[in-house]
Coordinates of C-alpha atoms and ligand atoms in Angstrom, one line a residue:
M159 CA 0.0 -0.1 0.2
G160 CA 1.5 3.5 -0.8
D161 CA 1.9 5.9 1.9
K162 CA 3.3 9.3 0.8
R163 CA 1.5 12.9 0.4
I164 CA 0.8 13.4 -3.1
V165 CA 0.1 16.9 -4.5
V166 CA -1.7 16.3 -7.7
V167 CA -2.4 19.6 -9.8
G168 CA -5.3 19.8 -12.5
A169 CA -8.5 18.4 -11.9
G170 CA -9.5 17.7 -15.9
V171 CA -10.2 14.2 -17.0
V172 CA -6.3 13.5 -16.5
G173 CA -5.9 14.6 -13.7
M174 CA -9.0 13.4 -11.3
A175 CA -7.5 10.2 -13.3
A176 CA -4.9 10.3 -11.5
A177 CA -5.2 11.1 -8.3
C178 CA -8.4 8.3 -8.4
Y179 CA -5.6 5.5 -9.0
L180 CA -3.1 7.3 -6.7
R181 CA -5.4 7.0 -3.8
R182 CA -6.5 3.1 -5.4
E183 CA -3.1 2.3 -4.4
G184 CA -3.5 4.8 -0.8
H185 CA -1.7 7.4 -1.0
E186 CA -2.8 10.6 0.7
V187 CA -3.7 12.3 -2.2
T188 CA -4.8 16.3 -3.2
V189 CA -5.6 17.4 -6.2
I190 CA -5.7 21.3 -6.2
D191 CA -7.4 23.3 -8.7
R192 CA -8.3 26.8 -9.1
L193 CA -11.6 25.8 -10.6
P194 CA -14.1 22.7 -9.5
P195 CA -13.5 19.5 -11.2
G196 CA -13.7 19.2 -14.7
R197 CA -14.3 22.7 -15.8
A198 CA -12.0 23.8 -18.4
C199 CA -10.9 21.5 -20.6
S200 CA -12.5 18.8 -19.8
F201 CA -15.8 19.9 -19.6
G202 CA -17.1 20.0 -23.0
N203 CA -15.0 17.3 -25.3
G204 CA -16.6 15.4 -28.5
G205 CA -17.0 12.1 -25.7
A206 CA -15.2 9.9 -28.0
I207 CA -13.1 6.9 -26.3
S208 CA -11.5 6.3 -29.4
G209 CA -9.6 3.5 -29.0
S210 CA -7.8 3.3 -33.1
A211 CA -7.1 7.3 -32.8
L212 CA -3.4 6.9 -33.8
I213 CA -2.9 9.5 -36.1
P214 CA -0.9 11.9 -35.1
L215 CA -1.8 15.7 -36.1
S216 CA 0.9 16.1 -37.9
Y217 CA 1.9 13.7 -41.2
P218 CA 3.6 13.6 -44.3
G219 CA 2.3 16.2 -47.0
V220 CA 0.5 17.8 -44.3
A221 CA 2.1 20.5 -44.4
W222 CA 0.8 20.9 -48.4
K223 CA -2.3 20.9 -46.5
I224 CA -2.4 23.6 -44.2
P225 CA -2.9 26.9 -46.9
G226 CA -6.3 25.2 -47.8
W227 CA -7.2 24.9 -44.0
L228 CA -6.1 28.5 -43.1
F229 CA -7.7 30.2 -46.7
D230 CA -11.3 28.0 -45.6
P231 CA -13.7 30.0 -43.9
L232 CA -15.2 26.6 -43.0
G233 CA -12.2 25.1 -42.7
P234 CA -10.9 23.4 -39.5
L235 CA -7.5 25.2 -38.9
S236 CA -6.8 28.9 -37.8
F237 CA -3.9 30.6 -36.2
R238 CA -4.2 34.4 -35.0
L239 CA -1.0 36.5 -36.9
A240 CA -0.2 38.1 -33.1
H241 CA 0.8 34.6 -31.6
L242 CA 2.2 33.0 -34.7
P243 CA 5.5 34.3 -33.9
A244 CA 5.5 32.3 -30.5
L245 CA 3.9 29.8 -32.2
L246 CA 6.9 29.0 -34.6
P247 CA 9.2 26.7 -32.4
W248 CA 6.1 24.6 -32.3
L249 CA 5.4 24.8 -35.7
G250 CA 9.2 23.5 -36.3
H251 CA 8.6 20.9 -34.4
F252 CA 5.5 20.3 -35.8
L253 CA 6.9 19.7 -39.0
A254 CA 9.5 17.3 -38.1
A255 CA 6.9 15.4 -36.6
G256 CA 5.8 15.0 -40.0
R257 CA 8.7 13.8 -41.2
P258 CA 8.1 9.8 -42.4
A259 CA 10.4 8.5 -40.5
R260 CA 9.6 10.1 -36.8
F261 CA 5.8 9.7 -38.0
A262 CA 6.0 6.0 -37.7
K263 CA 7.7 6.1 -34.4
I264 CA 4.7 8.5 -32.9
V265 CA 2.0 6.4 -34.9
D266 CA 3.9 3.2 -32.7
A267 CA 3.6 4.9 -29.6
K268 CA 0.0 6.5 -30.3
A269 CA -1.2 3.2 -30.9
A270 CA 0.1 2.1 -27.8
L271 CA -1.9 4.1 -25.5
A272 CA -4.7 3.9 -27.6
I273 CA -5.3 0.2 -28.2
S274 CA -4.7 0.2 -23.2
C275 CA -6.9 3.0 -23.2
Y276 CA -10.4 1.0 -22.3
D277 CA -8.2 -1.6 -19.9
G278 CA -6.7 2.2 -17.9
W279 CA -10.9 3.1 -17.9
A280 CA -12.6 0.0 -17.2
P281 CA -12.0 -0.5 -13.0
L282 CA -12.4 3.9 -12.4
I283 CA -15.5 3.2 -14.6
K284 CA -16.7 0.4 -12.5
D285 CA -15.8 1.6 -9.1
A286 CA -16.9 5.0 -10.0
G287 CA -20.3 3.8 -10.9
I288 CA -21.0 5.8 -14.4
E289 CA -21.2 2.8 -16.1
N290 CA -24.3 4.6 -17.1
L291 CA -22.6 7.0 -18.8
V292 CA -20.4 5.3 -21.4
R293 CA -22.2 3.9 -24.7
H294 CA -20.7 1.5 -26.5
T295 CA -22.1 1.9 -29.9
G296 CA -19.1 2.3 -32.3
V297 CA -18.5 5.0 -34.4
I298 CA -19.8 5.5 -38.5
H299 CA -16.8 7.7 -39.7
V300 CA -18.9 8.7 -42.8
Y301 CA -16.9 9.9 -46.6
R302 CA -19.4 11.4 -49.6
D303 CA -18.2 8.3 -51.6
K304 CA -15.8 5.7 -51.6
A305 CA -13.3 8.1 -53.9
A306 CA -13.0 10.2 -50.7
F307 CA -12.6 7.1 -48.5
A308 CA -9.9 6.1 -51.0
A309 CA -8.6 9.4 -50.5
D310 CA -8.1 9.1 -46.7
S311 CA -6.5 5.7 -47.2
L312 CA -3.1 6.3 -44.9
P313 CA -5.3 6.4 -41.0
W314 CA -7.1 2.9 -42.3
Q315 CA -4.3 1.3 -43.5
L316 CA -2.3 2.1 -40.1
R317 CA -4.8 0.3 -38.2
R318 CA -5.2 -2.4 -41.1
E319 CA -1.7 -3.2 -40.2
R320 CA -2.5 -3.4 -35.8
G321 CA -5.4 -5.6 -36.0
L322 CA -7.3 -2.9 -35.4
S323 CA -10.6 -3.7 -37.3
F324 CA -13.2 -1.8 -39.2
D325 CA -16.0 -2.2 -41.6
E326 CA -17.5 -0.5 -44.6
L327 CA -20.8 0.9 -45.3
G328 CA -22.7 1.6 -48.7
A329 CA -25.1 4.0 -49.2
G330 CA -27.9 1.9 -48.0
E331 CA -26.5 0.7 -44.7
L332 CA -25.3 4.0 -43.8
R333 CA -28.9 5.8 -44.3
Q334 CA -30.5 2.1 -42.3
L335 CA -27.8 3.4 -39.7
V336 CA -28.0 7.7 -39.7
P337 CA -32.1 8.2 -40.6
G338 CA -31.0 11.8 -41.5
L339 CA -27.6 12.2 -43.3
S340 CA -27.8 13.9 -46.0
P341 CA -27.7 11.8 -49.3
D342 CA -24.4 13.6 -49.8
Y343 CA -23.0 10.9 -48.5
T344 CA -23.0 7.8 -49.3
H345 CA -19.9 5.4 -48.1
A346 CA -18.3 4.8 -44.2
A347 CA -16.4 3.1 -42.2
F348 CA -17.5 1.7 -39.2
E349 CA -15.9 0.5 -35.9
D350 CA -17.5 -1.1 -33.1
H351 CA -15.2 -0.9 -30.6
W352 CA -15.0 3.0 -29.9
R353 CA -16.9 4.0 -27.1
Y354 CA -18.8 7.9 -26.2
V355 CA -20.2 9.2 -23.0
L356 CA -22.9 11.2 -22.7
D357 CA -21.7 13.5 -20.8
P358 CA -17.7 14.1 -20.1
Y359 CA -18.5 16.9 -17.7
L360 CA -20.3 14.5 -15.6
I361 CA -17.5 11.8 -16.6
V362 CA -14.9 14.3 -14.3
T363 CA -17.0 15.0 -11.5
G364 CA -18.0 11.4 -11.3
L365 CA -14.5 10.8 -11.0
A366 CA -13.7 13.0 -8.6
D367 CA -17.2 12.2 -6.5
H368 CA -15.7 9.0 -6.2
F369 CA -12.4 10.7 -5.6
R370 CA -13.7 11.8 -2.4
A371 CA -15.6 8.6 -1.1
L372 CA -12.3 7.2 -1.6
G373 CA -10.8 9.8 1.3
G374 CA -9.2 11.8 -1.2
C375 CA -8.9 15.4 -0.9
I376 CA -9.8 18.6 -3.5
V377 CA -8.5 21.8 -2.7
H378 CA -9.7 25.7 -5.2
E379 CA -6.3 27.6 -4.6
E380 CA -3.9 27.9 -8.1
V381 CA -0.6 26.8 -8.0
R382 CA 1.9 29.2 -8.1
G383 CA 5.5 27.1 -7.7
F384 CA 6.9 24.1 -6.1
E385 CA 9.4 24.3 -3.2
A386 CA 12.2 22.2 -3.8
G387 CA 15.6 20.3 -1.7
P388 CA 17.7 18.0 -2.8
E389 CA 15.3 15.3 -2.2
G390 CA 13.1 17.0 -4.7
V391 CA 9.5 18.9 -4.4
R392 CA 8.5 19.5 -0.6
R393 CA 5.9 21.8 -0.9
A394 CA 2.9 23.3 -3.4
I395 CA 2.9 26.3 -3.1
T396 CA -0.7 28.2 -4.5
D397 CA -2.2 31.5 -4.1
R398 CA -3.6 30.0 -0.4
A399 CA -1.4 27.8 1.8
R400 CA 1.5 25.7 1.5
H401 CA 1.1 21.5 1.4
V402 CA 3.6 19.2 2.3
C403 CA 4.3 16.4 -0.5
D404 CA 6.3 13.8 -0.6
A405 CA 5.0 13.9 -4.4
A406 CA 3.9 16.1 -7.2
V407 CA 1.6 14.9 -10.5
I408 CA 1.6 18.2 -12.7
A409 CA -1.6 17.2 -15.0
A410 CA -2.8 20.6 -15.5
G411 CA -3.9 20.6 -19.0
A412 CA -2.5 23.5 -21.4
W413 CA -1.3 25.0 -18.3
S414 CA 1.3 22.4 -17.3
N415 CA 4.3 23.9 -18.9
R416 CA 4.5 26.9 -16.9
L417 CA 4.5 24.7 -13.7
S418 CA 7.2 22.2 -15.9
E419 CA 9.3 24.3 -16.6
S420 CA 10.2 26.5 -13.2
L421 CA 10.9 23.3 -12.7
G422 CA 13.5 22.8 -15.5
D423 CA 11.1 20.6 -17.9
R424 CA 11.0 23.3 -20.9
V425 CA 8.0 21.7 -22.8
P426 CA 6.6 23.4 -26.1
L427 CA 3.2 23.0 -24.8
E428 CA 1.1 25.0 -27.0
A429 CA -2.9 25.6 -26.5
Q430 CA -5.0 23.9 -29.1
R431 CA -9.2 25.4 -29.0
G432 CA -11.8 23.4 -30.0
Y433 CA -15.8 24.9 -30.1
H434 CA -18.3 22.8 -29.3
V435 CA -22.1 23.4 -30.2
T436 CA -24.6 21.7 -28.1
I437 CA -28.3 21.8 -29.3
P438 CA -30.6 20.2 -26.6
Q439 CA -33.3 19.5 -29.6
S440 CA -32.1 19.2 -32.8
G441 CA -34.2 16.5 -34.5
V442 CA -31.5 14.5 -35.4
E443 CA -32.0 10.7 -35.3
L444 CA -28.8 9.7 -33.9
R445 CA -27.6 6.5 -32.2
H446 CA -24.0 6.6 -33.2
L447 CA -21.1 8.6 -32.3
L448 CA -20.0 10.4 -35.8
M449 CA -17.1 11.2 -37.3
D450 CA -16.6 13.4 -40.0
P451 CA -13.1 13.3 -41.7
G452 CA -13.5 15.8 -44.5
G453 CA -15.1 18.3 -41.8
K454 CA -13.0 17.2 -39.2
M455 CA -15.8 17.4 -36.5
G456 CA -17.3 14.9 -34.0
V457 CA -21.1 14.6 -33.9
T458 CA -21.9 13.0 -30.3
P459 CA -25.7 12.0 -29.2
M460 CA -24.6 13.0 -25.5
A461 CA -27.5 14.1 -22.5
P462 CA -27.9 17.8 -22.8
G463 CA -28.6 17.1 -26.7
L464 CA -26.4 16.7 -29.6
R465 CA -22.9 18.5 -29.5
V466 CA -21.2 18.6 -32.5
S467 CA -17.6 19.5 -31.6
G468 CA -14.1 19.4 -34.0
T469 CA -11.4 23.2 -35.4
S470 CA -8.1 24.0 -34.2
E471 CA -7.0 27.7 -33.5
F472 CA -3.7 28.4 -32.2
A473 CA -4.4 32.0 -30.7
G474 CA -2.4 31.2 -26.9
L475 CA -3.6 30.7 -23.9
D476 CA -4.6 34.1 -22.8
T477 CA -6.6 35.4 -25.9
A478 CA -10.5 35.4 -25.6
P479 CA -12.3 32.5 -27.7
N480 CA -13.9 33.4 -30.8
L481 CA -17.7 31.9 -30.9
A482 CA -17.9 32.7 -34.4
R483 CA -15.8 29.6 -34.4
A484 CA -17.8 28.0 -33.1
R485 CA -21.1 28.4 -34.6
V486 CA -19.5 27.5 -38.4
L487 CA -19.7 24.1 -36.6
I488 CA -23.6 24.1 -37.2
T489 CA -22.8 25.3 -40.6
K490 CA -20.8 22.3 -41.3
A491 CA -23.2 20.1 -39.5
R492 CA -26.0 20.8 -41.4
K493 CA -23.9 19.9 -44.4
L494 CA -24.4 15.9 -42.5
F495 CA -28.0 16.7 -41.3
P496 CA -30.0 18.8 -43.7
A497 CA -33.3 19.1 -41.1
L498 CA -31.1 19.7 -38.4
K499 CA -32.6 22.7 -36.1
A500 CA -30.2 24.2 -34.2
E501 CA -32.5 26.3 -31.7
G502 CA -31.1 26.8 -28.3
F503 CA -28.1 25.8 -29.2
T504 CA -25.9 26.2 -26.2
E505 CA -21.3 26.9 -27.1
W506 CA -17.9 26.8 -25.7
A507 CA -14.5 27.1 -26.1
G508 CA -12.3 24.4 -24.1
D509 CA -8.1 24.6 -24.6
R510 CA -6.5 21.3 -25.2
P511 CA -2.9 20.7 -24.1
A512 CA -1.2 20.0 -28.0
L513 CA 2.7 19.1 -28.2
P514 CA 3.6 19.0 -31.8
D515 CA 3.9 15.6 -31.8
T516 CA 0.8 14.9 -30.3
L517 CA 1.7 12.8 -28.1
P518 CA 1.5 13.1 -23.8
V519 CA 4.5 13.7 -21.3
I520 CA 3.9 10.7 -19.9
D521 CA 6.8 11.2 -17.7
R522 CA 9.2 11.8 -14.3
A523 CA 10.7 15.4 -13.9
S524 CA 14.4 16.1 -14.5
R525 CA 15.7 17.1 -11.6
H526 CA 13.5 16.1 -9.1
A527 CA 12.5 12.1 -8.7
N528 CA 9.6 12.6 -7.0
L529 CA 8.2 14.9 -9.3
F530 CA 5.8 13.6 -12.6
Y531 CA 4.1 15.0 -15.5
A532 CA 0.7 13.9 -17.4
F533 CA 0.1 16.1 -19.7
G534 CA -0.4 17.3 -23.0
H535 CA -3.4 15.0 -24.6
S536 CA -4.1 17.0 -27.1
Q537 CA -7.5 15.7 -29.2
L538 CA -7.6 12.5 -27.0
G539 CA -7.8 13.5 -23.2
L540 CA -10.6 11.9 -22.7
T541 CA -9.9 9.0 -24.3
L542 CA -6.1 8.4 -22.5
A543 CA -7.2 9.7 -18.9
G544 CA -7.6 5.8 -17.9
I545 CA -4.3 4.6 -18.5
T546 CA -2.4 7.7 -18.3
G547 CA -3.4 7.4 -14.1
K548 CA -2.4 3.7 -14.4
L549 CA 0.7 5.2 -16.1
V550 CA 1.5 7.7 -13.6
A551 CA 0.8 5.8 -10.5
E552 CA 3.1 2.5 -11.8
L553 CA 5.5 5.5 -12.1
V554 CA 5.3 7.2 -8.6
A555 CA 5.3 3.5 -7.1
G556 CA 8.3 2.7 -8.8
R557 CA 6.8 -0.7 -10.6
P558 CA 7.9 -1.7 -14.3
P559 CA 5.3 1.3 -16.5
S560 CA 2.4 -1.3 -18.6
L561 CA 4.2 0.3 -21.4
D562 CA 7.2 1.4 -22.7
L563 CA 7.5 5.2 -21.8
A564 CA 10.2 6.2 -24.1
P565 CA 8.4 8.0 -26.4
Y566 CA 6.0 10.1 -23.7
R567 CA 9.7 11.5 -22.1
A568 CA 9.3 15.8 -21.3
G569 CA 12.6 15.9 -23.1
R570 CA 12.0 14.7 -26.0
F571 CA 12.2 17.5 -28.0
R572 CA 15.2 19.1 -26.5
G573 CA 18.1 19.0 -29.4
R574 CA 15.4 17.9 -32.1
A575 CA 13.9 20.6 -35.4
A576 CA 13.1 23.7 -33.3
Ligands
FAD1337 C1 -14.0 20.6 -28.7 C2 -13.2 19.7 -28.5 C3 -13.1 18.9 -28.7 C4 -12.5 17.2 -27.2 N1 -12.9 15.7 -28.0 C5 -12.4 15.0 -27.6 C6 -13.3 13.1 -27.5 O1 -13.8 12.9 -27.8 N2 -12.3 12.4 -27.7 C7 -10.9 12.5 -26.5 O2 -10.9 11.9 -26.4 N3 -10.7 14.1 -26.0 C8 -10.8 14.9 -26.8 N4 -10.7 16.7 -26.7 C9 -10.1 16.2 -25.7 C10 -10.1 16.3 -24.7 O3 -10.8 17.5 -23.5 C11 -8.8 16.9 -23.2 O4 -7.7 16.7 -23.7 C12 -8.7 17.2 -22.0 O5 -10.1 17.7 -21.3 C13 -7.8 17.4 -21.1 O6 -8.0 16.9 -19.9 P1 -6.7 17.4 -18.8 O7 -7.3 16.7 -17.7 O8 -5.4 17.1 -19.5 O9 -7.0 19.6 -18.9 P2 -8.2 20.5 -18.7 O10 -9.5 19.5 -18.8 O11 -7.9 21.4 -19.3 O12 -7.4 20.7 -16.9 C14 -6.3 20.9 -16.7 C15 -7.2 22.0 -14.9 O13 -5.7 21.9 -14.3 C16 -5.9 23.3 -13.6 N5 -5.0 23.9 -14.0 C17 -4.2 24.7 -14.2 N6 -2.8 25.3 -14.1 C18 -3.4 26.0 -12.5 C19 -2.7 26.1 -11.5 N7 -1.8 26.9 -11.9 N8 -3.1 25.8 -10.4 C20 -4.1 25.5 -10.2 N9 -5.1 24.8 -11.6 C21 -4.6 24.2 -12.3 C22 -7.6 24.0 -14.9 O14 -7.3 24.9 -13.7 C23 -8.1 22.7 -14.9 O15 -8.8 23.1 -14.4 C24 -11.3 17.4 -26.8 C25 -11.4 18.5 -26.9 C26 -11.7 19.9 -27.6 C27 -11.8 21.5 -27.2

């Protein structure tokens, strides 16, 4: 049984999953967040637990696609010009990550995590009693036609090579499964192993309730830094208190590098802002999670309504969201579902913690043996929270981790293209 006093910074889905795993091992765990659990990026994601998400954002040839996305008013990607100078080092690493040899290694590292994602989630979901929030319906990836599917062959080829099965659907089957889908979409791929959640916010609050029931403590404070000595970090300093600790975990989402940098690990983390609209009475009959690879968005039939989520905006963490980008998602969703009614929709923006190779950092700090990192999950924080929590608990205990953690090291960007 663990006997350490552990501080976890961040009550998003990643921090709460790590805290639950650590508490289950018997440690005395305090989660510190300036917000209540699940109020930052983990609040409004698309809800997918995607066990075959192995394509990084950067891939061979991506550089040629970026201008087209940027100039498309409905496009999935945007930058704010004022943020471009700060973003350049990240972009350098991003393009380097798309070189073929590096890309192949990143895909393997993403696959190792994604394929283990349900193993990481299963005990948490069961013990937290939140099975009722998880749907195992599989996912339908829709394409305009077979040619569009063939043009997007890379992810499917990589999945096939890893034994991740899928079925192609023709127009008839697709219409049966998704009756309101526009007849412009005539081809699809169906993967039955994906799950989705009915409300990602309730997943985090469910974990938080479970954590408290196990005796864990959550405090609403802002961590300003750590006091460290020769044996590592000793105290987390917040705006209100000093929390003595034997170990600490930084799971502070898109803000994590602000803390890791002061502790000796500089990581090129950017906020990859995404948006959603949630439509309470959309009139769309949808029983599955639906992905639109062409439009780069997902449509999820959630408890609060139909959620349309996507887009990537690199604007810096401290800028206000441009909610017009959320409303663009309604226009795009009407291409899928022409009869969609949008009355009463709510809009939201969240900052995904994005590293240029789309792999998270799951590691021990370089200078402090009792400090651990769990951040940078980009588009997959919900998917990977469970397995990340499990790996963090293994790292803290000094047990051999269930996966080779070399690809997720904080120091992997040192000496690479900047
Ligand atoms: C539009 C959109 C759709 C998405 N869809 C999916 C999806 O379908 N499936 C999927 O797997 N992922 C999806 N994601 C990604 C997923 O939501 C994120 O990867 C995930 O929420 C990140 O979780 P986190 O716990 O690392 O960060 P967060 O949820 O942002 O939590 C970090 C917490 O740290 C706290 N914090 C930061 N600094 C400090 C400090 N100094 N002191 C105290 N507290 C601090 C913050 O207040 C915050 O609560 C989506 C994201 C977006 C934006």
